[in-house]
Amino acid sequence: MDVLSLLLADSRFPGGGHVHSGGLEEAVARGLVTSERDLPPFLSGRLRGAGELAAVFAAAAAHAAARGVRSGYWLLLDAELDARTPSLAQREASRAQGRGTARAGRVAWPSPVLAGLLAATPRPHHPVILGALAGIAGTPPRDAARAAAYLAVSGPASAAVRLLGLDPLSVNAIVAALAGDLEAVAARAAASAGAEPADLPAPGAPALDLLAEAHVRQHKKKEVRLFAS
Amino acid sequence: MKAHARLTAELDPASGRTRLRELRSMAPLTLFPKRGGGTAQVHLVSSATTPLGGDELTLTVRVGPGASLRLSGVAATLALPGSHGEPSSAAVHLEVAEDATLEYLPEPTVVTARARHTATLTASLADGARLRTSEVLVLGRDGERPGGLVTTTNVTRGAVPLLRQRLMIGDPLLDASAAYLAGRKVLASEVLVWGADPAEAVGGDWWSVTPLAAGGTLLTVLAPDAVEAGARLAVARRHHPGWTPGCHDPVAPVTDQTVSPRSGNP
């Protein structure tokens, strides 16, 4: 694992990821996650749905950036991730984080490939821009996928500490226990990285989609929420 | 058992009615035409206990330009294991031509213990085509844990992907996870590519109507049983601005407490 993938997976990376709880805040508000005991199943479900999807597209984007694809490819990848994200709330959360990551990326790692991606898709999905930044720097698809999958669980885990006052050491141990699953997700994502965009896997998770939609409704009702998603 | 059933509907320009040009059943998939109006109606009957482990079932439905077809199931399907644990698969291919309409409405699929079933649905739509298709998955019979099911949905309009989803059922951890299936017994979903889509997502506890990025709408319901799932789906459908039920589709009188808390004087 290189420094770039450490940077991208760091919660202090200035991409705006810290304002997203990945559905955890809504789950807490509904009493679905109330204690440390509820966290592992929530994170596992998140990893196998949203996390796996993010890993698949991060790996594909890293593979594409490394081989210097034409800009038409980014449009195709964007449309394919849209089709795999039926929840409007999830699409908007992904593009909001993508935008933050793109801003940080433009300053840190300017390149013609990045310029081409942002010209084709000015509001990229988060996994795509994450994977592309990795690929531009020569980071392998598997590392990009691992970073995306890790972010899919580390964000909700730290949100759980803030929202429920859980013991940070226990929560850290819960995330650490996911290491094997994270590696498996990254390996599967790397295996499909070179596939045609239409043929990429499309893992979904209906409950998470419904939580994301409910979270947005609560925002609109001006219910107090700490996180954007 | 391997079977491939085919159904082709075409518009008869003289009468303006849809005619069934090809209706090829193959056991255990039996297609029964019904008398109808301008829309052709066909019932799909699974004529044996199916899908059973080892089964490979394929159904291909083509609706020609301007034609209108409704294909509905008549009884719930039980996905059952084979005697030696063989997997089963069912593939449905839907092709809907320009300005044609297809409703594909199978009855619920019950994933029984130890089943290993793969379901795929591929829908290719031309410009102006309308599609309504639903899927209701029941995680095991009463008191039963579900076997394994992988279900994949692909809906495209021309070269544009509208919806691609793959779901796995039967991993106890994921079935129970609040971030996956939330411990609910029934997952119901419906794709509507049918006129105007909602501008915003609409929903309540464990149901939503969400516009897809490139057109079309997905209705999703998680419910404790199939009856509530169906009722919830009917409520969700009423929030779709483009949906116009045909004359053969009476709107069930479902109360909608989540969205319309009161009626009467404003």
mmCIF file with all atom_site columns, N, CA and C in Angstrom, chain B residues 111-147:
data_model
loop_
_atom_site.group_PDB
_atom_site.id
_atom_site.type_symbol
_atom_site.label_atom_id
_atom_site.label_alt_id
_atom_site.label_comp_id
_atom_site.label_asym_id
_atom_site.label_entity_id
_atom_site.label_seq_id
_atom_site.pdbx_PDB_ins_code
_atom_site.Cartn_x
_atom_site.Cartn_y
_atom_site.Cartn_z
_atom_site.occupancy
_atom_site.B_iso_or_equiv
_atom_site.pdbx_formal_charge
_atom_site.auth_seq_id
_atom_site.auth_comp_id
_atom_site.auth_asym_id
_atom_site.auth_atom_id
_atom_site.pdbx_PDB_model_num
ATOM 1   N N  . VAL B 1 111 ? -38.343 -17.986 -1.226  1.00 0.00 ? 111 VAL B N  1
ATOM 2   C CA . VAL B 1 111 ? -37.042 -18.656 -1.218  1.00 0.00 ? 111 VAL B CA 1
ATOM 3   C C  . VAL B 1 111 ? -37.021 -19.609 -0.032  1.00 0.00 ? 111 VAL B C  1
ATOM 4   N N  . THR B 1 112 ? -37.254 -20.891 -0.298  1.00 0.00 ? 112 THR B N  1
ATOM 5   C CA . THR B 1 112 ? -37.349 -21.869 0.794   1.00 0.00 ? 112 THR B CA 1
ATOM 6   C C  . THR B 1 112 ? -35.952 -22.271 1.271   1.00 0.00 ? 112 THR B C  1
ATOM 7   N N  . ALA B 1 113 ? -35.914 -22.894 2.427   1.00 0.00 ? 113 ALA B N  1
ATOM 8   C CA . ALA B 1 113 ? -34.632 -23.293 3.017   1.00 0.00 ? 113 ALA B CA 1
ATOM 9   C C  . ALA B 1 113 ? -33.846 -24.185 2.052   1.00 0.00 ? 113 ALA B C  1
ATOM 10  N N  . ARG B 1 114 ? -32.579 -23.982 1.976   1.00 0.00 ? 114 ARG B N  1
ATOM 11  C CA . ARG B 1 114 ? -31.636 -24.779 1.182   1.00 0.00 ? 114 ARG B CA 1
ATOM 12  C C  . ARG B 1 114 ? -31.790 -24.605 -0.325  1.00 0.00 ? 114 ARG B C  1
ATOM 13  N N  . ALA B 1 115 ? -32.704 -23.755 -0.768  1.00 0.00 ? 115 ALA B N  1
ATOM 14  C CA . ALA B 1 115 ? -32.759 -23.469 -2.205  1.00 0.00 ? 115 ALA B CA 1
ATOM 15  C C  . ALA B 1 115 ? -31.486 -22.729 -2.602  1.00 0.00 ? 115 ALA B C  1
ATOM 16  N N  . ARG B 1 116 ? -31.062 -22.925 -3.832  1.00 0.00 ? 116 ARG B N  1
ATOM 17  C CA . ARG B 1 116 ? -29.947 -22.127 -4.372  1.00 0.00 ? 116 ARG B CA 1
ATOM 18  C C  . ARG B 1 116 ? -30.388 -21.659 -5.750  1.00 0.00 ? 116 ARG B C  1
ATOM 19  N N  . HIS B 1 117 ? -30.960 -20.466 -5.769  1.00 0.00 ? 117 HIS B N  1
ATOM 20  C CA . HIS B 1 117 ? -31.632 -20.008 -6.985  1.00 0.00 ? 117 HIS B CA 1
ATOM 21  C C  . HIS B 1 117 ? -30.991 -18.719 -7.508  1.00 0.00 ? 117 HIS B C  1
ATOM 22  N N  . THR B 1 118 ? -30.915 -18.641 -8.812  1.00 0.00 ? 118 THR B N  1
ATOM 23  C CA . THR B 1 118 ? -30.430 -17.420 -9.456  1.00 0.00 ? 118 THR B CA 1
ATOM 24  C C  . THR B 1 118 ? -31.527 -16.909 -10.370 1.00 0.00 ? 118 THR B C  1
ATOM 25  N N  . ALA B 1 119 ? -31.913 -15.656 -10.198 1.00 0.00 ? 119 ALA B N  1
ATOM 26  C CA . ALA B 1 119 ? -32.948 -15.066 -11.048 1.00 0.00 ? 119 ALA B CA 1
ATOM 27  C C  . ALA B 1 119 ? -32.353 -13.868 -11.767 1.00 0.00 ? 119 ALA B C  1
ATOM 28  N N  . THR B 1 120 ? -32.571 -13.796 -13.071 1.00 0.00 ? 120 THR B N  1
ATOM 29  C CA . THR B 1 120 ? -32.121 -12.609 -13.800 1.00 0.00 ? 120 THR B CA 1
ATOM 30  C C  . THR B 1 120 ? -33.260 -12.075 -14.644 1.00 0.00 ? 120 THR B C  1
ATOM 31  N N  . LEU B 1 121 ? -33.368 -10.766 -14.682 1.00 0.00 ? 121 LEU B N  1
ATOM 32  C CA . LEU B 1 121 ? -34.349 -10.127 -15.531 1.00 0.00 ? 121 LEU B CA 1
ATOM 33  C C  . LEU B 1 121 ? -33.632 -9.071  -16.361 1.00 0.00 ? 121 LEU B C  1
ATOM 34  N N  . THR B 1 122 ? -33.784 -9.184  -17.677 1.00 0.00 ? 122 THR B N  1
ATOM 35  C CA . THR B 1 122 ? -33.178 -8.222  -18.584 1.00 0.00 ? 122 THR B CA 1
ATOM 36  C C  . THR B 1 122 ? -34.287 -7.586  -19.399 1.00 0.00 ? 122 THR B C  1
ATOM 37  N N  . ALA B 1 123 ? -34.390 -6.283  -19.347 1.00 0.00 ? 123 ALA B N  1
ATOM 38  C CA . ALA B 1 123 ? -35.416 -5.588  -20.129 1.00 0.00 ? 123 ALA B CA 1
ATOM 39  C C  . ALA B 1 123 ? -34.737 -4.589  -21.049 1.00 0.00 ? 123 ALA B C  1
ATOM 40  N N  . SER B 1 124 ? -34.994 -4.735  -22.359 1.00 0.00 ? 124 SER B N  1
ATOM 41  C CA . SER B 1 124 ? -34.438 -3.805  -23.355 1.00 0.00 ? 124 SER B CA 1
ATOM 42  C C  . SER B 1 124 ? -35.584 -2.998  -23.928 1.00 0.00 ? 124 SER B C  1
ATOM 43  N N  . LEU B 1 125 ? -35.517 -1.706  -23.718 1.00 0.00 ? 125 LEU B N  1
ATOM 44  C CA . LEU B 1 125 ? -36.607 -0.839  -24.154 1.00 0.00 ? 125 LEU B CA 1
ATOM 45  C C  . LEU B 1 125 ? -36.161 0.026   -25.327 1.00 0.00 ? 125 LEU B C  1
ATOM 46  N N  . ALA B 1 126 ? -37.073 0.225   -26.276 1.00 0.00 ? 126 ALA B N  1
ATOM 47  C CA . ALA B 1 126 ? -36.835 1.170   -27.360 1.00 0.00 ? 126 ALA B CA 1
ATOM 48  C C  . ALA B 1 126 ? -37.438 2.520   -26.955 1.00 0.00 ? 126 ALA B C  1
ATOM 49  N N  . ASP B 1 127 ? -37.232 3.526   -27.796 1.00 0.00 ? 127 ASP B N  1
ATOM 50  C CA . ASP B 1 127 ? -37.783 4.843   -27.494 1.00 0.00 ? 127 ASP B CA 1
ATOM 51  C C  . ASP B 1 127 ? -39.301 4.766   -27.372 1.00 0.00 ? 127 ASP B C  1
ATOM 52  N N  . GLY B 1 128 ? -39.829 5.445   -26.375 1.00 0.00 ? 128 GLY B N  1
ATOM 53  C CA . GLY B 1 128 ? -41.281 5.502   -26.214 1.00 0.00 ? 128 GLY B CA 1
ATOM 54  C C  . GLY B 1 128 ? -41.879 4.243   -25.618 1.00 0.00 ? 128 GLY B C  1
ATOM 55  N N  . ALA B 1 129 ? -41.059 3.249   -25.313 1.00 0.00 ? 129 ALA B N  1
ATOM 56  C CA . ALA B 1 129 ? -41.578 2.007   -24.719 1.00 0.00 ? 129 ALA B CA 1
ATOM 57  C C  . ALA B 1 129 ? -41.922 2.245   -23.254 1.00 0.00 ? 129 ALA B C  1
ATOM 58  N N  . ARG B 1 130 ? -42.993 1.571   -22.810 1.00 0.00 ? 130 ARG B N  1
ATOM 59  C CA . ARG B 1 130 ? -43.366 1.647   -21.402 1.00 0.00 ? 130 ARG B CA 1
ATOM 60  C C  . ARG B 1 130 ? -43.204 0.265   -20.780 1.00 0.00 ? 130 ARG B C  1
ATOM 61  N N  . LEU B 1 131 ? -42.718 0.256   -19.542 1.00 0.00 ? 131 LEU B N  1
ATOM 62  C CA . LEU B 1 131 ? -42.514 -1.008  -18.840 1.00 0.00 ? 131 LEU B CA 1
ATOM 63  C C  . LEU B 1 131 ? -42.935 -0.873  -17.390 1.00 0.00 ? 131 LEU B C  1
ATOM 64  N N  . ARG B 1 132 ? -43.649 -1.871  -16.937 1.00 0.00 ? 132 ARG B N  1
ATOM 65  C CA . ARG B 1 132 ? -43.881 -2.020  -15.497 1.00 0.00 ? 132 ARG B CA 1
ATOM 66  C C  . ARG B 1 132 ? -43.534 -3.453  -15.147 1.00 0.00 ? 132 ARG B C  1
ATOM 67  N N  . THR B 1 133 ? -42.603 -3.617  -14.223 1.00 0.00 ? 133 THR B N  1
ATOM 68  C CA . THR B 1 133 ? -42.290 -4.972  -13.803 1.00 0.00 ? 133 THR B CA 1
ATOM 69  C C  . THR B 1 133 ? -42.014 -4.987  -12.310 1.00 0.00 ? 133 THR B C  1
ATOM 70  N N  . SER B 1 134 ? -42.518 -6.007  -11.649 1.00 0.00 ? 134 SER B N  1
ATOM 71  C CA . SER B 1 134 ? -42.360 -6.070  -10.204 1.00 0.00 ? 134 SER B CA 1
ATOM 72  C C  . SER B 1 134 ? -41.699 -7.381  -9.798  1.00 0.00 ? 134 SER B C  1
ATOM 73  N N  . GLU B 1 135 ? -41.115 -7.346  -8.629  1.00 0.00 ? 135 GLU B N  1
ATOM 74  C CA . GLU B 1 135 ? -40.503 -8.547  -8.061  1.00 0.00 ? 135 GLU B CA 1
ATOM 75  C C  . GLU B 1 135 ? -40.796 -8.550  -6.562  1.00 0.00 ? 135 GLU B C  1
ATOM 76  N N  . VAL B 1 136 ? -41.398 -9.622  -6.088  1.00 0.00 ? 136 VAL B N  1
ATOM 77  C CA . VAL B 1 136 ? -41.666 -9.745  -4.649  1.00 0.00 ? 136 VAL B CA 1
ATOM 78  C C  . VAL B 1 136 ? -40.953 -11.002 -4.157  1.00 0.00 ? 136 VAL B C  1
ATOM 79  N N  . LEU B 1 137 ? -40.020 -10.808 -3.255  1.00 0.00 ? 137 LEU B N  1
ATOM 80  C CA . LEU B 1 137 ? -39.214 -11.918 -2.748  1.00 0.00 ? 137 LEU B CA 1
ATOM 81  C C  . LEU B 1 137 ? -39.546 -12.158 -1.287  1.00 0.00 ? 137 LEU B C  1
ATOM 82  N N  . VAL B 1 138 ? -39.893 -13.388 -0.980  1.00 0.00 ? 138 VAL B N  1
ATOM 83  C CA . VAL B 1 138 ? -40.252 -13.752 0.390   1.00 0.00 ? 138 VAL B CA 1
ATOM 84  C C  . VAL B 1 138 ? -39.140 -14.632 0.955   1.00 0.00 ? 138 VAL B C  1
ATOM 85  N N  . LEU B 1 139 ? -38.574 -14.213 2.069   1.00 0.00 ? 139 LEU B N  1
ATOM 86  C CA . LEU B 1 139 ? -37.425 -14.918 2.651   1.00 0.00 ? 139 LEU B CA 1
ATOM 87  C C  . LEU B 1 139 ? -37.888 -16.095 3.498   1.00 0.00 ? 139 LEU B C  1
ATOM 88  N N  . GLY B 1 140 ? -38.242 -17.174 2.821   1.00 0.00 ? 140 GLY B N  1
ATOM 89  C CA . GLY B 1 140 ? -38.643 -18.397 3.506   1.00 0.00 ? 140 GLY B CA 1
ATOM 90  C C  . GLY B 1 140 ? -40.128 -18.427 3.809   1.00 0.00 ? 140 GLY B C  1
ATOM 91  N N  . ARG B 1 141 ? -40.679 -19.662 3.967   1.00 0.00 ? 141 ARG B N  1
ATOM 92  C CA . ARG B 1 141 ? -42.070 -19.804 4.389   1.00 0.00 ? 141 ARG B CA 1
ATOM 93  C C  . ARG B 1 141 ? -42.176 -19.439 5.861   1.00 0.00 ? 141 ARG B C  1
ATOM 94  N N  . ASP B 1 142 ? -43.366 -19.538 6.437   1.00 0.00 ? 142 ASP B N  1
ATOM 95  C CA . ASP B 1 142 ? -43.553 -19.168 7.844   1.00 0.00 ? 142 ASP B CA 1
ATOM 96  C C  . ASP B 1 142 ? -42.556 -19.906 8.727   1.00 0.00 ? 142 ASP B C  1
ATOM 97  N N  . GLY B 1 143 ? -41.816 -19.145 9.509   1.00 0.00 ? 143 GLY B N  1
ATOM 98  C CA . GLY B 1 143 ? -40.895 -19.757 10.461  1.00 0.00 ? 143 GLY B CA 1
ATOM 99  C C  . GLY B 1 143 ? -39.683 -20.417 9.830   1.00 0.00 ? 143 GLY B C  1
ATOM 100 N N  . GLU B 1 144 ? -39.469 -20.182 8.556   1.00 0.00 ? 144 GLU B N  1
ATOM 101 C CA . GLU B 1 144 ? -38.374 -20.837 7.850   1.00 0.00 ? 144 GLU B CA 1
ATOM 102 C C  . GLU B 1 144 ? -37.330 -19.800 7.448   1.00 0.00 ? 144 GLU B C  1
ATOM 103 N N  . ARG B 1 145 ? -36.052 -20.160 7.572   1.00 0.00 ? 145 ARG B N  1
ATOM 104 C CA . ARG B 1 145 ? -35.009 -19.273 7.078   1.00 0.00 ? 145 ARG B CA 1
ATOM 105 C C  . ARG B 1 145 ? -34.858 -19.506 5.590   1.00 0.00 ? 145 ARG B C  1
ATOM 106 N N  . PRO B 1 146 ? -34.515 -18.439 4.875   1.00 0.00 ? 146 PRO B N  1
ATOM 107 C CA . PRO B 1 146 ? -34.422 -18.599 3.419   1.00 0.00 ? 146 PRO B CA 1
ATOM 108 C C  . PRO B 1 146 ? -33.158 -19.334 3.002   1.00 0.00 ? 146 PRO B C  1
ATOM 109 N N  . GLY B 1 147 ? -33.230 -20.008 1.872   1.00 0.00 ? 147 GLY B N  1
ATOM 110 C CA . GLY B 1 147 ? -32.037 -20.526 1.219   1.00 0.00 ? 147 GLY B CA 1
ATOM 111 C C  . GLY B 1 147 ? -31.341 -19.367 0.528   1.00 0.00 ? 147 GLY B C  1
#
